Coordinates of N, CA and C in Angstrom, one line a residue:
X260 N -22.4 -4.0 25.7 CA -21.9 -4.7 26.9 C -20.5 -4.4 27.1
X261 N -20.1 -3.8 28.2 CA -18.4 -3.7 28.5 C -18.1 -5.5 28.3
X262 N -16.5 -4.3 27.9 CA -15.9 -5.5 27.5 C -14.5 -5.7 28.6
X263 N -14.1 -6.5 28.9 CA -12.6 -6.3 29.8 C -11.5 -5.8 28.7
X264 N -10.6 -5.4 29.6 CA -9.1 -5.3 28.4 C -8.2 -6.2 28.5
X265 N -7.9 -6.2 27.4 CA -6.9 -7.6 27.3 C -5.7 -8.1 28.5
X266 N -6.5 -9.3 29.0 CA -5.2 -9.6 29.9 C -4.1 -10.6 29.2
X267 N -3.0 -10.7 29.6 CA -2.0 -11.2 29.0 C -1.2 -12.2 29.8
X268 N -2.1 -12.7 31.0 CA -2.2 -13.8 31.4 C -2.0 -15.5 30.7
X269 N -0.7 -16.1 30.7 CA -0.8 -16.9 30.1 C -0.1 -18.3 30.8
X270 N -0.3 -19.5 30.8 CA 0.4 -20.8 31.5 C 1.5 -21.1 30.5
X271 N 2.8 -21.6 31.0 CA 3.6 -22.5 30.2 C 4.0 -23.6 30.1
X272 N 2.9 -24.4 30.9 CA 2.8 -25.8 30.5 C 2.4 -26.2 29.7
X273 N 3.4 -27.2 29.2 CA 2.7 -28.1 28.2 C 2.7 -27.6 27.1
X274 N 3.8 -26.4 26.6 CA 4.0 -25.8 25.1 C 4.1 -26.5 23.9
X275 N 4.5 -28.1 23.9 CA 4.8 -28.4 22.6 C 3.2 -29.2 22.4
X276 N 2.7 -29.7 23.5 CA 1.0 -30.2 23.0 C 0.3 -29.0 22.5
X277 N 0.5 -28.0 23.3 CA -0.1 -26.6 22.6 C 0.2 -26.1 20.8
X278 N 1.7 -26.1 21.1 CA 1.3 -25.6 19.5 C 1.3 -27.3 18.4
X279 N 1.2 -28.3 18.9 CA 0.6 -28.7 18.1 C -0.6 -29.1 17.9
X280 N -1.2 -28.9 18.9 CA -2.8 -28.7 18.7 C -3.1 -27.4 18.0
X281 N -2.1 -26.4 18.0 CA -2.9 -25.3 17.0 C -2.0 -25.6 15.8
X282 N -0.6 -26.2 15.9 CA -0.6 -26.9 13.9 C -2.1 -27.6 13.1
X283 N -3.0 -28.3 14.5 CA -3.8 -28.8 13.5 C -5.1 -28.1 13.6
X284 N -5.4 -27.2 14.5 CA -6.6 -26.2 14.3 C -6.1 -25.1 13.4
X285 N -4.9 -24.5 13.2 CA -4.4 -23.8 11.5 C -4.5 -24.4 10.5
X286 N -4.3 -25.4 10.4 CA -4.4 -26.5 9.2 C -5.7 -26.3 8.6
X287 N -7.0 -26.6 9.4 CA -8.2 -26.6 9.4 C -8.4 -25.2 8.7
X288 N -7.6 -24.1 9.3 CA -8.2 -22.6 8.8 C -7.8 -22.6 7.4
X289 N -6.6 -23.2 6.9 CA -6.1 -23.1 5.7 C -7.2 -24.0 4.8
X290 N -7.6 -24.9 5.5 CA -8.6 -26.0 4.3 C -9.7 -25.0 4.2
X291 N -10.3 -24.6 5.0 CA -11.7 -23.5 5.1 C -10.8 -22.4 4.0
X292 N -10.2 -21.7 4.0 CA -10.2 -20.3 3.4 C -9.8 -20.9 1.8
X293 N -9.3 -22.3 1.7 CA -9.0 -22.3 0.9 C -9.9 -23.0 -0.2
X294 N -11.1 -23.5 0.4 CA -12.1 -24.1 0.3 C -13.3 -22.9 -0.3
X295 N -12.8 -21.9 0.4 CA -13.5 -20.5 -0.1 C -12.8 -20.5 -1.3
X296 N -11.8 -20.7 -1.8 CA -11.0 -20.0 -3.2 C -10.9 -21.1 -4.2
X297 N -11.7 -22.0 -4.4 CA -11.8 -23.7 -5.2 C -10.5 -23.4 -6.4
X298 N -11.2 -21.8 -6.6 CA -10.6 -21.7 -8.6 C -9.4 -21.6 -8.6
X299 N -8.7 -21.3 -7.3 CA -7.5 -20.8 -6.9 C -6.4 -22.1 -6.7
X300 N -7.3 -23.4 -6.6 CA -6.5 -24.8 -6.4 C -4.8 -25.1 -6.9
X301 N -5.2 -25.0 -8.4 CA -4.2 -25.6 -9.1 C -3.1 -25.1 -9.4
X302 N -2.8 -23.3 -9.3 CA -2.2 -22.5 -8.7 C -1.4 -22.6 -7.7
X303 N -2.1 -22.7 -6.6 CA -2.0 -23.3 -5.4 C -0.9 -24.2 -5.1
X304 N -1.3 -25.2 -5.7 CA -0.7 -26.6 -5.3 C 0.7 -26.5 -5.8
X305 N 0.4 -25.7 -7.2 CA 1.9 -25.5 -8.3 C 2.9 -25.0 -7.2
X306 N 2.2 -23.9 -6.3 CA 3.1 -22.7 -5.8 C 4.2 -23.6 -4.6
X307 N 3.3 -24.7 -4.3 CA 3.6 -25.2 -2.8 C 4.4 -26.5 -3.2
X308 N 5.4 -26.3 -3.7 CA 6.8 -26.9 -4.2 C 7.3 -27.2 -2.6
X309 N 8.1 -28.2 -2.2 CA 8.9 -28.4 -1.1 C 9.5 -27.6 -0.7
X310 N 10.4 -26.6 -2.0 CA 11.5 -25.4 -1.7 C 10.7 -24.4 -0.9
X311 N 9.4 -24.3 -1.6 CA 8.8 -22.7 -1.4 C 8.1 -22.8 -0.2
X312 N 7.5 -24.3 0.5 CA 7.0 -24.3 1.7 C 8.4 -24.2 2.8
X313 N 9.3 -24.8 2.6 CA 10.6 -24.7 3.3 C 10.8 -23.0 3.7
X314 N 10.6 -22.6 2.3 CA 11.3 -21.1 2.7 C 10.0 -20.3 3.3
X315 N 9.1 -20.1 3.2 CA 8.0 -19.7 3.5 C 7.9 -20.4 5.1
X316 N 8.8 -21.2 5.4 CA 8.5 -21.7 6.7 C 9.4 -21.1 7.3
X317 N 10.1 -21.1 7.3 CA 11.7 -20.3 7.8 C 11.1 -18.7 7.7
X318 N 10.9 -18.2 6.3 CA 10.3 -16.4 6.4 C 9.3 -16.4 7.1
X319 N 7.9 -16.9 7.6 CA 7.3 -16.8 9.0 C 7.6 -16.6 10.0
X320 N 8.2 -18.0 10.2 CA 9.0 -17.9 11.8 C 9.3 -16.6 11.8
X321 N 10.6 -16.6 11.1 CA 11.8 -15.4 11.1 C 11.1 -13.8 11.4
X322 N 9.7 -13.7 10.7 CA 8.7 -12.8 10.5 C 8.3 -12.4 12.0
X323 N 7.4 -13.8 12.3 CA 6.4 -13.1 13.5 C 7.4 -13.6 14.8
X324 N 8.3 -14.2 15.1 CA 9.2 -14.1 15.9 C 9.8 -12.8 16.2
X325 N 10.2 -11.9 15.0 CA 10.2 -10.3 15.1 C 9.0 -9.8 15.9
X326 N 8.2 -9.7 15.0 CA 6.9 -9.1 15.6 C 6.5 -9.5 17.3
X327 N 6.8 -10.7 17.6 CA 6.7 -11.0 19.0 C 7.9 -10.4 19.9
X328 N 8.9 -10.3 19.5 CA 10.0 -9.3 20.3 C 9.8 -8.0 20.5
X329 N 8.7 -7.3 19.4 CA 8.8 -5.8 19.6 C 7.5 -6.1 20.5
X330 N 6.7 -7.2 20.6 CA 5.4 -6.9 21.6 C 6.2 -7.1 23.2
X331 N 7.1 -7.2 23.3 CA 8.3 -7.7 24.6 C 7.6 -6.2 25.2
X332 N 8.5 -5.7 24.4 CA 9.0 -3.9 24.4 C 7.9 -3.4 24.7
X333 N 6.8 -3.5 24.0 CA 5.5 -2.9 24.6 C 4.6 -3.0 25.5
X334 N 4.4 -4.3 25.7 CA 3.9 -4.9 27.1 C 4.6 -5.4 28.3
X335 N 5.9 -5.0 28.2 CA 6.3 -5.8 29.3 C 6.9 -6.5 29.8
X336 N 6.6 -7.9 29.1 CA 7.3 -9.3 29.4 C 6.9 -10.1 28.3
X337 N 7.9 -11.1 27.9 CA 7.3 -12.5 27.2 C 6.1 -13.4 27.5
X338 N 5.6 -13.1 28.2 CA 4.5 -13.8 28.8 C 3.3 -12.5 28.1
X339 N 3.3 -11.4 27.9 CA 2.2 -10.4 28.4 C 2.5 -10.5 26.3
X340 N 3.6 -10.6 25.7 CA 3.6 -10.6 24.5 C 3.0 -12.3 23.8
X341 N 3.1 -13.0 24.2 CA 2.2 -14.4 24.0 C 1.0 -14.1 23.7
X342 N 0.2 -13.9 25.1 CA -0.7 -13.6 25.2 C -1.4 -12.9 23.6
X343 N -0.8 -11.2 23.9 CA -1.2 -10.4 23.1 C -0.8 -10.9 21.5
X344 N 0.0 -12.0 21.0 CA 0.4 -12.1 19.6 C -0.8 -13.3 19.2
X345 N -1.2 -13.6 20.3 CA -2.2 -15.0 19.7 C -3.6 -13.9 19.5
X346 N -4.0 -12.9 20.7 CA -5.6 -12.4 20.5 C -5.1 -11.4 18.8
X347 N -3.9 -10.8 18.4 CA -3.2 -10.0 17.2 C -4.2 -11.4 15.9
X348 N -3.3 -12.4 16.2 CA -3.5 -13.4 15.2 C -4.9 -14.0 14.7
X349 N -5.6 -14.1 16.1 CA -6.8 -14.2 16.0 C -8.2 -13.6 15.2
X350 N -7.3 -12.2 15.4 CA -7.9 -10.8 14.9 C -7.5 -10.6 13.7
X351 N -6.4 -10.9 13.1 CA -5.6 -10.3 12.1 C -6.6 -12.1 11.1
X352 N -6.8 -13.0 11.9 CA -7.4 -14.2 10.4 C -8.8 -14.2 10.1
X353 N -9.1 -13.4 10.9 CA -10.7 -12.8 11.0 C -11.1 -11.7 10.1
X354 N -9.8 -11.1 9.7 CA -10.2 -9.5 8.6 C -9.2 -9.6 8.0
X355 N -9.6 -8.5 6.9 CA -8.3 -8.4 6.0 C -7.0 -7.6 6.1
X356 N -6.8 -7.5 7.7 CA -5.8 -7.1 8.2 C -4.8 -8.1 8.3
X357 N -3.4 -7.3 7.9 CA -1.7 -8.4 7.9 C -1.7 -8.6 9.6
X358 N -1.0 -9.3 9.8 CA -0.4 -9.7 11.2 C 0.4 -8.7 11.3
X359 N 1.5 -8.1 10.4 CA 2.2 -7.4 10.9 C 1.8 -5.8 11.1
X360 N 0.4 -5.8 10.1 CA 0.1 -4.2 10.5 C -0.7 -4.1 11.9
X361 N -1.5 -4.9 12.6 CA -1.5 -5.0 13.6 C -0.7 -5.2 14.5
X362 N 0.1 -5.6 14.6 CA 1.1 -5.5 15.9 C 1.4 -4.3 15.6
X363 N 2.1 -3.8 14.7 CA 2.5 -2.1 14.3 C 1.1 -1.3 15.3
X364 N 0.0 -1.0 14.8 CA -0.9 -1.1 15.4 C -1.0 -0.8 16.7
X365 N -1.2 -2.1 17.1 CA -1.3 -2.4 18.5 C 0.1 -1.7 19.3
X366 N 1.1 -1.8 18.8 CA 2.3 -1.0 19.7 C 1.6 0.7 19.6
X367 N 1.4 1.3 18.7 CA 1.0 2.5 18.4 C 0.3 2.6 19.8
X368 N -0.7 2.2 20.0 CA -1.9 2.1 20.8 C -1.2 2.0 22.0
X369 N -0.3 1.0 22.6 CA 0.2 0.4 23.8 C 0.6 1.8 24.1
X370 N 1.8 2.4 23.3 CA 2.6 3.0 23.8 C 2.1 4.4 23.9
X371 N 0.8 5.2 23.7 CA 0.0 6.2 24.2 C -0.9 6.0 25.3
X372 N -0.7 5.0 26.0 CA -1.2 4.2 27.2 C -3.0 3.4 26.9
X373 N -2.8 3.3 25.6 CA -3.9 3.1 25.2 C -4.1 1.0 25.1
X374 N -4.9 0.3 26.1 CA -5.2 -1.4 25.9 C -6.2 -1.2 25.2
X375 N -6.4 -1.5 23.8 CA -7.7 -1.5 23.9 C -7.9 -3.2 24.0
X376 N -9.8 -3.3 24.0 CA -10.0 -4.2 23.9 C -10.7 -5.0 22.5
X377 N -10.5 -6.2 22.3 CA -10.8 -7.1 21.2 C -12.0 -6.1 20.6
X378 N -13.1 -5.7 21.3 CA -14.6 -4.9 20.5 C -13.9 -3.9 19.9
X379 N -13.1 -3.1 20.3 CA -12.3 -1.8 20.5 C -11.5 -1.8 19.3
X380 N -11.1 -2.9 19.3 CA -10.3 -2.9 17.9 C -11.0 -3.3 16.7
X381 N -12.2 -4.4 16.6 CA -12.8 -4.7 15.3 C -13.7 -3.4 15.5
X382 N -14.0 -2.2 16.1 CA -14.3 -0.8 16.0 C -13.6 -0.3 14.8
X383 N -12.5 -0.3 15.6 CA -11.0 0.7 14.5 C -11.1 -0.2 13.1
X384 N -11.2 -1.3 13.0 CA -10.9 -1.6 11.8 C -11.9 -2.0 11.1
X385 N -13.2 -1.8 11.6 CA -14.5 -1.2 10.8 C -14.2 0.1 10.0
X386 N -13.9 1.0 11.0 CA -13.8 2.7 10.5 C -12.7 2.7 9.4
X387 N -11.5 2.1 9.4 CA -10.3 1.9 8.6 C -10.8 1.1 7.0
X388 N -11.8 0.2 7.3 CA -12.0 -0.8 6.2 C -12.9 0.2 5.3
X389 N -13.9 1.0 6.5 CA -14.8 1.7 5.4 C -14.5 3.0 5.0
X390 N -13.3 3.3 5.5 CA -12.2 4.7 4.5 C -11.8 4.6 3.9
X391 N -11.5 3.1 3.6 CA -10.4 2.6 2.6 C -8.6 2.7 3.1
X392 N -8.8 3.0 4.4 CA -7.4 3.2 5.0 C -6.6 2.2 5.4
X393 N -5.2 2.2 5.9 CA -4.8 1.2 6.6 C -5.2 0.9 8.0
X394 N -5.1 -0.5 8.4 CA -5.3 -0.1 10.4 C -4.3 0.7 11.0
X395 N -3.2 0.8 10.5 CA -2.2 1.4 11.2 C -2.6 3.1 11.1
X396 N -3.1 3.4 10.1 CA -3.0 4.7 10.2 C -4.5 5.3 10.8
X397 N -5.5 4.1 11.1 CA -6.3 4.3 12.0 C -6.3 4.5 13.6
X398 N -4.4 3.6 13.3 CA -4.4 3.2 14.7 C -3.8 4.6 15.3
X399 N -3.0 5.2 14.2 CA -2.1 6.4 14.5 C -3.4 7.5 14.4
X400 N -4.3 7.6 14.1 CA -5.5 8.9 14.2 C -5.9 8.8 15.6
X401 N -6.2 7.4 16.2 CA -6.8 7.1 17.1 C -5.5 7.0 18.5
X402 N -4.4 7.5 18.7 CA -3.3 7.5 19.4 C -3.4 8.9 19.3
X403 N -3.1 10.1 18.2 CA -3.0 11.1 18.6 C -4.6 11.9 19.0
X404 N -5.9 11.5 18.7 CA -6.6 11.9 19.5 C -6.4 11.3 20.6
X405 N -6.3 10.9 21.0 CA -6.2 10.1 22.7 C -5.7 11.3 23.6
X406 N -4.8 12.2 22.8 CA -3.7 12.8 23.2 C -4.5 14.4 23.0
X407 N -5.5 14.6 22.5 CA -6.1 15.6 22.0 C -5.9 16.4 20.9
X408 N -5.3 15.5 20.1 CA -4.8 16.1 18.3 C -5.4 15.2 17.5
X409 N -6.3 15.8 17.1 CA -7.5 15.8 16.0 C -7.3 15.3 14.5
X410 N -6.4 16.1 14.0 CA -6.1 16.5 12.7 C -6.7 15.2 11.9
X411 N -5.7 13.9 12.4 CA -5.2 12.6 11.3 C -7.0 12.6 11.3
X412 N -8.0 12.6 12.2 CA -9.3 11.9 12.1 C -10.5 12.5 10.8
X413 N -9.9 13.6 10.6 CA -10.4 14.0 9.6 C -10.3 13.3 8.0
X414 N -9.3 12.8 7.7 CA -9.1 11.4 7.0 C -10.0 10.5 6.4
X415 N -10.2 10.4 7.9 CA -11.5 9.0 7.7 C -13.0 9.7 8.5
X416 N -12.9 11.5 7.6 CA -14.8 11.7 7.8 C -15.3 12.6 9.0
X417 N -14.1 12.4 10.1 CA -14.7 12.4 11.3 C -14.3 13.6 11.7
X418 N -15.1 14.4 12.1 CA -14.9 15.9 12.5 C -14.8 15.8 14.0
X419 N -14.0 16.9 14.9 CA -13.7 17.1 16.2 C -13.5 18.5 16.2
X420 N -14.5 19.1 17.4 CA -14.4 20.5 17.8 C -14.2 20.3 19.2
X421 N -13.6 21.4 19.8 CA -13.7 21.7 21.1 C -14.1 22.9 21.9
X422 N -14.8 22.5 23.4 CA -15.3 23.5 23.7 C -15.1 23.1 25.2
X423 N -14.2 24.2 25.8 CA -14.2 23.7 27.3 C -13.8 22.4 27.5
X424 N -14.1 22.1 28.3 CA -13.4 20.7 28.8 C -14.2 19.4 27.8
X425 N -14.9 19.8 27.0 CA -15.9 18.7 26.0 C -15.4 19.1 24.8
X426 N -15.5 17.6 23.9 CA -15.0 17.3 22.9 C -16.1 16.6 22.3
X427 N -17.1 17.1 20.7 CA -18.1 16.6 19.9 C -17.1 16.1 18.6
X428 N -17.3 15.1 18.4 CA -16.8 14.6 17.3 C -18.6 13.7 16.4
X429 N -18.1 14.4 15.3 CA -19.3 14.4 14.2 C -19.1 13.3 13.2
X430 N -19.8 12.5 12.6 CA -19.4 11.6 11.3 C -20.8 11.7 10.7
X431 N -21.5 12.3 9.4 CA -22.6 12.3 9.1 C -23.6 13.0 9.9
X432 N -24.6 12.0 10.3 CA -25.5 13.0 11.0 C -25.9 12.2 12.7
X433 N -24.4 11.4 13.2 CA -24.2 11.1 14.0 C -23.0 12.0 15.0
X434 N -23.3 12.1 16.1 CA -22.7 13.2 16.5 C -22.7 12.9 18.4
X435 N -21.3 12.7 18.8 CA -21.1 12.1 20.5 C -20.4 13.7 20.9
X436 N -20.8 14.0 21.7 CA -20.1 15.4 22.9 C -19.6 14.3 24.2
X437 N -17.8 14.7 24.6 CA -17.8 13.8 25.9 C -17.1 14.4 26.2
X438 N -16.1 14.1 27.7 CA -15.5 14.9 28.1 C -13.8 14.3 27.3
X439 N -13.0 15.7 27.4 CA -11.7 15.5 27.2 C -10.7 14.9 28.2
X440 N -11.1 13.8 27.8 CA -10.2 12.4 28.2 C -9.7 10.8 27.4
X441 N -9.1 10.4 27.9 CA -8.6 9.2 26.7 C -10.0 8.7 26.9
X442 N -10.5 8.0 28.0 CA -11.2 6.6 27.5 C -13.0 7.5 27.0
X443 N -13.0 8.7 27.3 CA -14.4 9.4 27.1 C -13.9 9.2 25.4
X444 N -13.1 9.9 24.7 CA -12.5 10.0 23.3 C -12.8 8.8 22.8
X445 N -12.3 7.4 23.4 CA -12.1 5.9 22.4 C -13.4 5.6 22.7
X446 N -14.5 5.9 23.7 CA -15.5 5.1 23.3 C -16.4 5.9 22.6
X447 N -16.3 7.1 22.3 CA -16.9 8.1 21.3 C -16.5 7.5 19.9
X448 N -15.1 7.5 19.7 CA -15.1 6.9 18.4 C -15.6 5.3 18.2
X449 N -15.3 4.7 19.4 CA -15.6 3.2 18.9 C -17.3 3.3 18.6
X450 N -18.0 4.5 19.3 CA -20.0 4.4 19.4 C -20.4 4.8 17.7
X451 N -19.0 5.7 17.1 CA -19.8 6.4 16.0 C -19.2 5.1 15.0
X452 N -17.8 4.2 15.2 CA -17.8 3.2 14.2 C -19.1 2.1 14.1
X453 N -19.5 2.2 15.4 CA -20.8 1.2 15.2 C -22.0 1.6 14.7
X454 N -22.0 2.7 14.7 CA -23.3 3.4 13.6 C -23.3 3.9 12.8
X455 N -21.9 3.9 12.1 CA -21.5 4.5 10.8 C -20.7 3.8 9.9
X456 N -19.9 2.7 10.9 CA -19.5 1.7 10.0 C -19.7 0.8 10.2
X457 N -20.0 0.1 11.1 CA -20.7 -0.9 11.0 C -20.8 -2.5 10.0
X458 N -19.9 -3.5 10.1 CA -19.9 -4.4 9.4 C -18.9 -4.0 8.0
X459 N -18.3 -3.2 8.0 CA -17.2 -2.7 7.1 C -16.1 -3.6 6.8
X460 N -15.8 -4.1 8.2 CA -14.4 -5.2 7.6 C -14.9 -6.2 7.0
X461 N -16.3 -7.0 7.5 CA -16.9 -7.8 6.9 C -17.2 -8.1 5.5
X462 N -17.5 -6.9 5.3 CA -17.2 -6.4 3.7 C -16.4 -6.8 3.0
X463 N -15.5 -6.2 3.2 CA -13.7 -6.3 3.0 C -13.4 -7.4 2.8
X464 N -13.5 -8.0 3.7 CA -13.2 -9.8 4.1 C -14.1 -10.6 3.1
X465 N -15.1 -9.8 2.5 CA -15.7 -10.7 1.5 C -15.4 -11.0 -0.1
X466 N -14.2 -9.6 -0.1 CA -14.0 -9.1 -1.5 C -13.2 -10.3 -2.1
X467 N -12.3 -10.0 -2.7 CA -11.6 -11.0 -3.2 C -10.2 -10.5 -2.5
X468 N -9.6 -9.5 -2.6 CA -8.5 -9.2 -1.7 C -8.6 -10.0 -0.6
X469 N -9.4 -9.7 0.3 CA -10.0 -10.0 2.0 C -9.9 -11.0 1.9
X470 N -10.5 -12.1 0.7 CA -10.0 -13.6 0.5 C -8.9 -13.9 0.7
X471 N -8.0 -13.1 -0.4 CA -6.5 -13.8 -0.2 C -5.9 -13.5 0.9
X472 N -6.1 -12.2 1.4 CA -5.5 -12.0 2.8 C -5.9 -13.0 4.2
X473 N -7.1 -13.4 3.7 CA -7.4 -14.3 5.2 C -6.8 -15.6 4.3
X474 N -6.8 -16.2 3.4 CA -5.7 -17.1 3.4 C -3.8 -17.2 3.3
X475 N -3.9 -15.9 3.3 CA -2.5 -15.7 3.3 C -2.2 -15.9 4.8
X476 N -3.1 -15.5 5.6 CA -3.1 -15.4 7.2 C -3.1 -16.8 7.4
X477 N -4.2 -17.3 7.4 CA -4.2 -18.9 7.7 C -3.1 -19.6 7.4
X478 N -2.3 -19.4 6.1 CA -1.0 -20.3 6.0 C -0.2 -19.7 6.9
X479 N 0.3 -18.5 6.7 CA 1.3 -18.0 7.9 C 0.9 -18.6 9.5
X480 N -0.3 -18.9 10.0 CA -0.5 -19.2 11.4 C -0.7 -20.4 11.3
X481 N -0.7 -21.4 9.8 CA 0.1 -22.9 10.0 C 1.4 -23.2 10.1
X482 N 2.5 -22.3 9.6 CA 3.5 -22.2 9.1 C 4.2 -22.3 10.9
X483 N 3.7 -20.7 11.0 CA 4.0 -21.0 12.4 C 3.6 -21.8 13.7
X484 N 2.6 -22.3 13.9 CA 2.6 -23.6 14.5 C 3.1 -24.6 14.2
X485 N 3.6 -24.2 13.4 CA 4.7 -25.9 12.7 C 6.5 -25.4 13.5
X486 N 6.3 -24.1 13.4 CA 8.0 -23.7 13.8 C 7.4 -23.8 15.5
X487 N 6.8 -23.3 16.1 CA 6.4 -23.6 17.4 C 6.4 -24.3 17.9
X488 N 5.6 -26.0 16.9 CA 5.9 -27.1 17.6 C 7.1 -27.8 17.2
X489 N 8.5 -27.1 16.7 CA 9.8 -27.7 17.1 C 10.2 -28.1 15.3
X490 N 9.6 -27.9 14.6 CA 9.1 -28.9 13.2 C 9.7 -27.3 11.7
X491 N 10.4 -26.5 12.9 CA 11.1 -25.1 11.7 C 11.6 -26.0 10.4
X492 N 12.1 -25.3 9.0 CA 12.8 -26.0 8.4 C 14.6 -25.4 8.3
X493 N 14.8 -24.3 9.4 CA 15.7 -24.2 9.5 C 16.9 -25.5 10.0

């Protein structure tokens, strides 16, 4: 089913009931992931000293407040970057992708005129999870084919020949011919990640790493709805 591309349509009413309604739906994400990790408790609790939540609150902020200034740069406007850092965050607590290697990422992508969309991306980071790569450097194979340079895709398996204005790109014994163009290219790659990788991050996300990363995610996106709703420890 098509998907739309991300709009970055967003209201600014009502910002501080907002992010405090998502201090307490993060909250929730941190009890779930951490709820996943029981054995990991008493560790846990040791780690989360007053000092180290203080500073950990302040290095968030400080963190994805960066990361939302270079989404400025790429989309546009502060509004088009909102938008785009919440569907990032969304995505980034869903897999065992960092927040910040996505936005990295996602600028890659923006800035070869490439939106993709939410399917488009858990595509790329199926193919990434099941090469063992980063997203970034999926995101950077998937930017210079756009462009018609091949090379980085070979990395992660995936063969590209050309013939005339058509472009076959091969992975196993799955194999798309399309024309040489951006969006013919990304949905060739996105058709062979769905039949060749297929549930890959999911994987990932199940390991024990992909644990700690989706709770490392969830604290960072409580941390930050705590600085959003006015409550920084700066």
């Amino acid at each position: 089913m098509a998907q739309g591309r991300i709009q970055y349509e967003i209201t600014a009413k009502d910002r501080s009931a907002a992010a405090l309604k998502a201090v307490r739906g993060n909250l929730g994400q941190v009890e779930t992931a951490v709820g996943s990790l029981t054995k990991l408790l008493a560790p846990l609790a040791a780690a989360f000293s007053v000092g180290v939540i203080g500073s950990n609150l302040v290095r968030t902020n400080r963190e994805f407040q960066s990361l939302k200034a270079s989404l400025v740069t790429f989309t546009g406007s502060v509004e088009n970057a909102d938008r785009a850092f919440g569907i990032i965050r969304k995505f980034a607590s869903d897999t065992p992708f960092a927040v910040s290697d996505v936005v990295s990422s996602f600028n890659i992508l923006i800035a070869r005129g490439i939106n993709p969309t939410v399917g488009e991306l858990k595509a790329f980071g199926d193919i990434a999870s099941g090469s063992g790569k980063s997203f970034q450097q999926l995101a950077e194979a998937v930017a210079d084919a756009a462009v018609g340079e091949f090379e980085r895709l070979k990395e992660f398996g995936i063969k590209a020949s050309k013939e005339n204005d058509k472009i076959t790109f091969a992975f196993g014994n799955t194999t798309k011919t399309v024309t040489n163009d951006a969006a013919s290219i990304l949905g060739a790659l996105t058709e062979i990640a769905e039949v060749q990788f297929a549930g890959a991050t999911e994987r990932q996300a199940q390991t024990l790493n992909g644990a700690f990363s989706n709770l490392g995610d969830a604290v960072d996106n409580l941390f930050f709805s705590i600085g959003e709703a006015g409550l920084s420890a700066e």
